[in-house]
mmCIF file of C-alpha atoms in Angstrom:
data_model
loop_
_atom_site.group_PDB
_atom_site.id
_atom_site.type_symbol
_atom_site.label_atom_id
_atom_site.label_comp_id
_atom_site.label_asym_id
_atom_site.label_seq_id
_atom_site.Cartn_x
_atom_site.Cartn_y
_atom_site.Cartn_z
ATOM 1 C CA UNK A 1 34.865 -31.808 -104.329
ATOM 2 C CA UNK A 2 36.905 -28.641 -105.433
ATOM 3 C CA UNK A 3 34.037 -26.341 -104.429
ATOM 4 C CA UNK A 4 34.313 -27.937 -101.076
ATOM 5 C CA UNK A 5 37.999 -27.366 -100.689
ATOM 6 C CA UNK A 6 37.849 -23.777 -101.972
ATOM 7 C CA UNK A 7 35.079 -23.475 -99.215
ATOM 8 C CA UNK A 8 37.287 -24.661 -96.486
ATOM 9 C CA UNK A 9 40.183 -22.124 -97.508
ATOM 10 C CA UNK A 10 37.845 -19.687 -97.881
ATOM 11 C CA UNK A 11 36.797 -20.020 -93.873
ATOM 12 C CA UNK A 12 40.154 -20.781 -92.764
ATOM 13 C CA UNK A 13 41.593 -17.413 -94.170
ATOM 14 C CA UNK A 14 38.382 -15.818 -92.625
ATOM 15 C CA UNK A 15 39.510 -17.043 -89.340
ATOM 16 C CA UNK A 16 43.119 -15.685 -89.901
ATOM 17 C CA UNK A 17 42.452 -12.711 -90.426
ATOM 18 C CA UNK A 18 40.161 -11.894 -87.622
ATOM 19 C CA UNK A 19 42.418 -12.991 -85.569
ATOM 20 C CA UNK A 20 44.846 -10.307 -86.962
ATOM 21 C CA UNK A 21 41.979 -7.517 -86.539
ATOM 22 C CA UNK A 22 41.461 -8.354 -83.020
ATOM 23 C CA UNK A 23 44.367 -7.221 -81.447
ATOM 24 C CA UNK A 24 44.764 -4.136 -83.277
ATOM 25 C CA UNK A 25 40.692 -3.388 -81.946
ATOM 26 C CA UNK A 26 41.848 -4.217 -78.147
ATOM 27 C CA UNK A 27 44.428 -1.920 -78.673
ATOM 28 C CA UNK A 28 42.464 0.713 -79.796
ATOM 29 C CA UNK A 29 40.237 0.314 -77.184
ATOM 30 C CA UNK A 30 43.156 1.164 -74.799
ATOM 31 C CA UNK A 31 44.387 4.108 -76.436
ATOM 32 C CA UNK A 32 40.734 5.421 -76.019
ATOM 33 C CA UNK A 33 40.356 4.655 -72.434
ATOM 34 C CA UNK A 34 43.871 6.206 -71.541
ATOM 35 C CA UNK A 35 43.088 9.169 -73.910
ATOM 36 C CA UNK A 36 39.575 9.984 -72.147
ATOM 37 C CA UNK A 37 41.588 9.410 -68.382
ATOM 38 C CA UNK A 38 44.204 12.047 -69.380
ATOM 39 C CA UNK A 39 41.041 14.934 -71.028
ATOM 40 C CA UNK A 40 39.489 14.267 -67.937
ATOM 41 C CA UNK A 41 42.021 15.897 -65.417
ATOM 42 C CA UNK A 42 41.568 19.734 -65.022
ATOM 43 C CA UNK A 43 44.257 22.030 -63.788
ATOM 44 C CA UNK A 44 42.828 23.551 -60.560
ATOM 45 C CA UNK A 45 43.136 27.397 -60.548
ATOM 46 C CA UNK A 46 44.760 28.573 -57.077
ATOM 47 C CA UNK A 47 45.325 32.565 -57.701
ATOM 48 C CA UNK A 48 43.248 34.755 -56.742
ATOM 49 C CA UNK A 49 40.189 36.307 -58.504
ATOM 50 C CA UNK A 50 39.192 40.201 -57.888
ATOM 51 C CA UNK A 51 36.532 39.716 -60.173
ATOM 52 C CA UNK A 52 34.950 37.312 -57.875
ATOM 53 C CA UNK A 53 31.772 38.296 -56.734
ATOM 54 C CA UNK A 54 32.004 36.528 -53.580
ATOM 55 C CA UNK A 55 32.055 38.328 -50.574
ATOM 56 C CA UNK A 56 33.594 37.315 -47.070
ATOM 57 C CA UNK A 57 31.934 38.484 -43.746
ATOM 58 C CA UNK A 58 32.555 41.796 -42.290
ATOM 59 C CA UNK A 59 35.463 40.850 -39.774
ATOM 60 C CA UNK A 60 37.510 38.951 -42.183
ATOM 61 C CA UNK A 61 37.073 41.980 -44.430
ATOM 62 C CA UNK A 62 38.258 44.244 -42.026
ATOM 63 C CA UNK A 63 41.806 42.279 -41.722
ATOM 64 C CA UNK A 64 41.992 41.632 -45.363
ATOM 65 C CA UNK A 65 44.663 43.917 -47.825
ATOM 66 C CA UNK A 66 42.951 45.989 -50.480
ATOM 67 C CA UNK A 67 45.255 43.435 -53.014
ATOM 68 C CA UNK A 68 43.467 40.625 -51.378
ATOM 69 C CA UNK A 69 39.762 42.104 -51.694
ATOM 70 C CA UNK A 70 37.027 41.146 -54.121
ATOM 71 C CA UNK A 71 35.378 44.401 -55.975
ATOM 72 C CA UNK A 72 32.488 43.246 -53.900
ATOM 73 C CA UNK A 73 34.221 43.449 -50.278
ATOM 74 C CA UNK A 74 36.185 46.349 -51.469
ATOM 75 C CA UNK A 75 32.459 48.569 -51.551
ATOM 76 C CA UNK A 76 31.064 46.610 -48.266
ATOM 77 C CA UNK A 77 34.380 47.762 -46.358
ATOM 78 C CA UNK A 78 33.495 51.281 -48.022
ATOM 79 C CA UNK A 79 29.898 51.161 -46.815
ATOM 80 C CA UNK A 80 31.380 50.145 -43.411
ATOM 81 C CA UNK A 81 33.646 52.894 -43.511
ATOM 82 C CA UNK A 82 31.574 55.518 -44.374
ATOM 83 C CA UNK A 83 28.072 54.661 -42.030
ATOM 84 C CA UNK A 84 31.001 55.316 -39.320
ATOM 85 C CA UNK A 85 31.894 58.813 -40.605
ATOM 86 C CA UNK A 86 28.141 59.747 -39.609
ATOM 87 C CA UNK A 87 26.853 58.543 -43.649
ATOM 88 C CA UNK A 88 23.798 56.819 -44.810
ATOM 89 C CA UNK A 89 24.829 54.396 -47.156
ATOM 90 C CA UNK A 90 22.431 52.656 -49.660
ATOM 91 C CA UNK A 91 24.251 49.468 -51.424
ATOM 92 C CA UNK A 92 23.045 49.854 -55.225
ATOM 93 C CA UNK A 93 25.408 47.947 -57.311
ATOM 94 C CA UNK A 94 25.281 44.237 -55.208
ATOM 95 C CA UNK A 95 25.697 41.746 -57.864
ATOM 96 C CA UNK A 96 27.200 43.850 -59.826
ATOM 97 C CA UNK A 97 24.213 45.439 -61.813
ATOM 98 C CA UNK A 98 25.491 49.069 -60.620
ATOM 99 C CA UNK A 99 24.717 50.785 -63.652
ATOM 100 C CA UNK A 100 28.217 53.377 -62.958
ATOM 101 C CA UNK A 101 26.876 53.996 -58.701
ATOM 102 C CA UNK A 102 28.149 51.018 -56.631
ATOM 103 C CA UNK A 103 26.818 53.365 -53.145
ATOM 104 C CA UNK A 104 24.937 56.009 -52.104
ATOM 105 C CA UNK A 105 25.697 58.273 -49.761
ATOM 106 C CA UNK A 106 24.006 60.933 -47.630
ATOM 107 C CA UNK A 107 25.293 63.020 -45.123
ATOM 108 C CA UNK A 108 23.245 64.468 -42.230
ATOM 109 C CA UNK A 109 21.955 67.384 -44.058
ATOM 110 C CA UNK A 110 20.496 65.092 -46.709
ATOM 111 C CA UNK A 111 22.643 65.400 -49.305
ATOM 112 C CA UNK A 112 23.327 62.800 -51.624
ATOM 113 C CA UNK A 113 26.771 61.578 -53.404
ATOM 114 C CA UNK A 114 26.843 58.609 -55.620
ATOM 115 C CA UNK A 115 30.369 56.689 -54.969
ATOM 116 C CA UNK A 116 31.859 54.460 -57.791
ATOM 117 C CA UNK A 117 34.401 52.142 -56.444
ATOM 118 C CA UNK A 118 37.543 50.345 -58.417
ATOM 119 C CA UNK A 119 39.172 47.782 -56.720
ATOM 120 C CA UNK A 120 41.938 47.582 -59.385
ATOM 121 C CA UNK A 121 45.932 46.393 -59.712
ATOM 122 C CA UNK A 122 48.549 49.438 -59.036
ATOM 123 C CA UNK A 123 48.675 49.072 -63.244
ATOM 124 C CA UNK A 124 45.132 49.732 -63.638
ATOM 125 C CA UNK A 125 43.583 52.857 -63.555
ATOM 126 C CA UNK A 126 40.272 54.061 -63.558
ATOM 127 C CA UNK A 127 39.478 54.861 -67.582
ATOM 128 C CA UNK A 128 37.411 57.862 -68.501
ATOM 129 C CA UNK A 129 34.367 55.569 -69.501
ATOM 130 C CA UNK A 130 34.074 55.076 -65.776
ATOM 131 C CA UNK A 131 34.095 58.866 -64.875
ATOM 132 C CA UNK A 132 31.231 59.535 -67.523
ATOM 133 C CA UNK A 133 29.105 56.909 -66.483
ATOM 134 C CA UNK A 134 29.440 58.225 -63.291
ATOM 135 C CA UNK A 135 28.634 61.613 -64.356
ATOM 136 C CA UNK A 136 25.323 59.838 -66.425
ATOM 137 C CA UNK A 137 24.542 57.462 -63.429
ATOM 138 C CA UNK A 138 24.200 60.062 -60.730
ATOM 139 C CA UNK A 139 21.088 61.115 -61.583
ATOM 140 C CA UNK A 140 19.242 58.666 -61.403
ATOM 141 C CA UNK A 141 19.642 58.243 -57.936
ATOM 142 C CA UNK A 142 19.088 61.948 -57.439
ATOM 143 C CA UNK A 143 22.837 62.432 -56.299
ATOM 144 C CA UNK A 144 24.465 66.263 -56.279
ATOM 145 C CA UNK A 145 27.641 64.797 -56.125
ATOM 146 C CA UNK A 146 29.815 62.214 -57.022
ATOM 147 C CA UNK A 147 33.276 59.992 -55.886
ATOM 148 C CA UNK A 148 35.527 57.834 -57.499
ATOM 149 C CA UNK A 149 37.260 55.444 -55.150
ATOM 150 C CA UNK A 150 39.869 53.419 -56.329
ATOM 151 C CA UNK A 151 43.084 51.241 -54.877
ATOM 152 C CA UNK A 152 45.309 52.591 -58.010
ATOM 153 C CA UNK A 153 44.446 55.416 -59.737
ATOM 154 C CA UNK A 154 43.120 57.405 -62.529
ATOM 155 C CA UNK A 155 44.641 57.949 -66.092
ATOM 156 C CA UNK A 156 45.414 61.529 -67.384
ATOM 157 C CA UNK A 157 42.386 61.717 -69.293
ATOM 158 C CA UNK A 158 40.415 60.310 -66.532
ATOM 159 C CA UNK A 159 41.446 63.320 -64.152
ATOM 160 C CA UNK A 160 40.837 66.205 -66.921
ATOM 161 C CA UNK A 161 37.110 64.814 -67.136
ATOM 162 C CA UNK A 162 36.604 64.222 -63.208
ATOM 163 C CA UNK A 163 38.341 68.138 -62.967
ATOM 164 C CA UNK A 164 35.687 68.844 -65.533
ATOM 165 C CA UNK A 165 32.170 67.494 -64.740
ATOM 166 C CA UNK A 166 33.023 68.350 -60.626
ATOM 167 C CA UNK A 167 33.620 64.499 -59.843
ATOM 168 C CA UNK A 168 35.695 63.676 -56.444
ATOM 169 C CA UNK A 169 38.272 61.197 -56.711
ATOM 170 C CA UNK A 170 40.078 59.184 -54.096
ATOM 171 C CA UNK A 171 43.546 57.489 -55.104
ATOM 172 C CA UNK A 172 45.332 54.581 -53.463
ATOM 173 C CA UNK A 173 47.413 56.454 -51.442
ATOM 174 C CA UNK A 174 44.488 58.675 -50.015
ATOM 175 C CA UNK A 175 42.454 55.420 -49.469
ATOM 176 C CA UNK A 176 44.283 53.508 -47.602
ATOM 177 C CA UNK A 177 45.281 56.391 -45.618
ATOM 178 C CA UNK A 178 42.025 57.456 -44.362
ATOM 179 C CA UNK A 179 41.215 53.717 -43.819
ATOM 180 C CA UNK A 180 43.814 53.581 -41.685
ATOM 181 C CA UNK A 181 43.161 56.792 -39.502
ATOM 182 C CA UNK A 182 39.592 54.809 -39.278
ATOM 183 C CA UNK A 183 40.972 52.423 -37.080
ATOM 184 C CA UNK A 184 39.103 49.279 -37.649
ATOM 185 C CA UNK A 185 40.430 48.263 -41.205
ATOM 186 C CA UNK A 186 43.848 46.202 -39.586
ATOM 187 C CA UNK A 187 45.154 44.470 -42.892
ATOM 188 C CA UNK A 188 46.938 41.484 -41.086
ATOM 189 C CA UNK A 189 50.068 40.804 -43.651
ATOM 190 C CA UNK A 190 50.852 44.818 -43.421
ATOM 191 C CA UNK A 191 54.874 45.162 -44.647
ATOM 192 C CA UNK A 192 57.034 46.103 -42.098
ATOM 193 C CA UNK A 193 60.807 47.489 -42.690
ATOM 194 C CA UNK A 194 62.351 45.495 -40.137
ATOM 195 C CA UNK A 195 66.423 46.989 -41.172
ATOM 196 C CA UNK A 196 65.548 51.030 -40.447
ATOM 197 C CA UNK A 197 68.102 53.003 -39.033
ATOM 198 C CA UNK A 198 67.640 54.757 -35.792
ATOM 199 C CA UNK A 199 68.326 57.947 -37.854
ATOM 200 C CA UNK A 200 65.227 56.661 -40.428
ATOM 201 C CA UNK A 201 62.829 56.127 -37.064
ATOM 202 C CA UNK A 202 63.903 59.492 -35.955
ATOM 203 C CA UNK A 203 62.997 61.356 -39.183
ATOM 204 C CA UNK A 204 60.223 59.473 -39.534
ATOM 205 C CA UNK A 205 58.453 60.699 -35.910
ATOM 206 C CA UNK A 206 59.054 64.636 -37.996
ATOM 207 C CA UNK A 207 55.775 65.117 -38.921
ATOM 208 C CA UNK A 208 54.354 68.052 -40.080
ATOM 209 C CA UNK A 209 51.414 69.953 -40.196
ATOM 210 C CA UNK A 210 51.247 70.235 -44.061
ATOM 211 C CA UNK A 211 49.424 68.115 -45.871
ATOM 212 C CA UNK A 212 49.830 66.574 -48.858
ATOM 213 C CA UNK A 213 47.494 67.131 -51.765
ATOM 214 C CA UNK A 214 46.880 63.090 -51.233
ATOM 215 C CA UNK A 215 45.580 63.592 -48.086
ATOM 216 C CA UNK A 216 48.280 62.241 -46.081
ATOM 217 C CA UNK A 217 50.408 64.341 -43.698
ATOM 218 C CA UNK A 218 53.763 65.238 -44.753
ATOM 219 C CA UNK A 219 57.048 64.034 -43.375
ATOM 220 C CA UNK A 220 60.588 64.871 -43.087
ATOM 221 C CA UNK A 221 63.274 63.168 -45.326
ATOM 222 C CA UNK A 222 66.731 63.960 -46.368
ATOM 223 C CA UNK A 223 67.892 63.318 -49.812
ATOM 224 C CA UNK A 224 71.161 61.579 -51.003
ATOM 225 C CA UNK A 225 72.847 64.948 -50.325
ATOM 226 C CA UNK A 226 71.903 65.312 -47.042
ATOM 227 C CA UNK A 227 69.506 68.301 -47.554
ATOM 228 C CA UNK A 228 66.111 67.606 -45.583
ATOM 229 C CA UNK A 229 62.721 68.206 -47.482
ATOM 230 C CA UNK A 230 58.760 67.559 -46.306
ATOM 231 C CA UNK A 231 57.887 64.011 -47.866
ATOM 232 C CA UNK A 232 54.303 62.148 -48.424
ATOM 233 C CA UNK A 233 53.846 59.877 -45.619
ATOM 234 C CA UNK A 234 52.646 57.727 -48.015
ATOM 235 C CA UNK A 235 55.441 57.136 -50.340
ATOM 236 C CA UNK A 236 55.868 55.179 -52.613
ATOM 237 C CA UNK A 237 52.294 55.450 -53.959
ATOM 238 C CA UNK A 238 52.380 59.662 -53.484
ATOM 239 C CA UNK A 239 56.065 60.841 -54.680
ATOM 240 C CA UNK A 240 55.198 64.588 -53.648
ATOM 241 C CA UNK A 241 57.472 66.689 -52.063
ATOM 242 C CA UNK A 242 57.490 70.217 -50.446
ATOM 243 C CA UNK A 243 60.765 72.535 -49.687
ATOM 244 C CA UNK A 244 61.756 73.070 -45.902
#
């Protein structure tokens, strides 16, 4: 008779506390589920990529800003540019497998210039690794010369090795200049200084004849004195200057 009481407290106290488990279990469950909902949500990423290698079509390219170009729309607007300036252009580094010569370019008496183009942040310059591998790539792509084209520029170390090994170099301000004087790149959010001064259009129709070792033609300004002096047209990327 005991054995069968002891037996019946034995399964009742089973019961009890299973029922006490039970809850906590369902509540785990939902901790779990909510958990998993929450690691499942991704932030999307909105800004833009340079590094992208996607590349738009040729007419969107043609109204986009250099800041707004891929690396890979950044050389098809060069190729574009430069097959209108009378060039052969061969596309070599597509997909990015450029091995230091993004294009090659040949004029009409057949000689060859292999063109390296950055399409970097005004805070990043071109380093010298990029200038030697230039230097290294040319050849094989039997190349006399070679370019550097970049939207920012190159570091001081970068310059002394272009200077040295004979390598051509194109800055922002010289880029977007001549892409202008193209005609057909027409960046659509171009800046314009809507509060200039009659006397600022004035000064600014003073162009010279001189140009800048940018590129760009020179224009006249007055300092805070009142004294004029020959200005880069495209200031603020070229501060140069020249006395009147």
């Amino acid at each position: 008779m005991k054995e069968i009481i002891w037996f019946v407290i034995g399964v009742v106290t089973l019961s009890v506390i299973a029922g006490l488990l039970q809850p906590s279990k369902k509540k785990k469950k939902r901790r779990n589920s909510n958990s998993k909902k929450r690691t499942t949500k991704k932030p999307v990423n909105t800004e833009f990529n340079r590094a992208s290698s996607s590349c738009r079509s040729d007419e969107v390219i043609l109204t986009l800003p250099l800041d707004k170009m891929t690396g890979v729309e950044f050389e098809r607007l060069l190729t574009l540019y430069f097959r209108d300036n009378g060039y052969t252009v061969k596309e070599v580094g597509v997909g990015g497998k450029d091995g230091g010569v993004d294009l090659v370019i040949t004029d009409k008496r057949g000689e060859k210039t292999a063109v390296q183009a950055k399409c970097y942040a005004d805070h990043n310059k071109v380093q010298v690794m990029t200038v030697r591998e230039l230097v290294g790539a040319k050849r094989n792509h039997d190349c006399i010369l070679s370019l550097i084209v970049t939207t920012s520029d190159l570091t001081g170390p970068a310059r002394k090795e272009a200077d040295q090994f004979k390598v051509d170099y194109w800055h922002g301000g010289l880029v977007d200049n001549k892409l202008r004087s193209w005609g057909k790149w027409t960046p659509s959010n171009r800046k314009v200084k809507t509060t200039t001064t009659k006397k600022d259009q004035s000064s600014s129709k003073t162009v010279s004849n001189i140009n800048c070792s940018c590129g760009a033609s020179m224009v006249k300004r007055k300092n805070k004195a009142g004294a004029e002096f020959w200005g880069c047209s495209s200031y603020p990327t070229c501060r140069k200057t020249k006395a009147i």
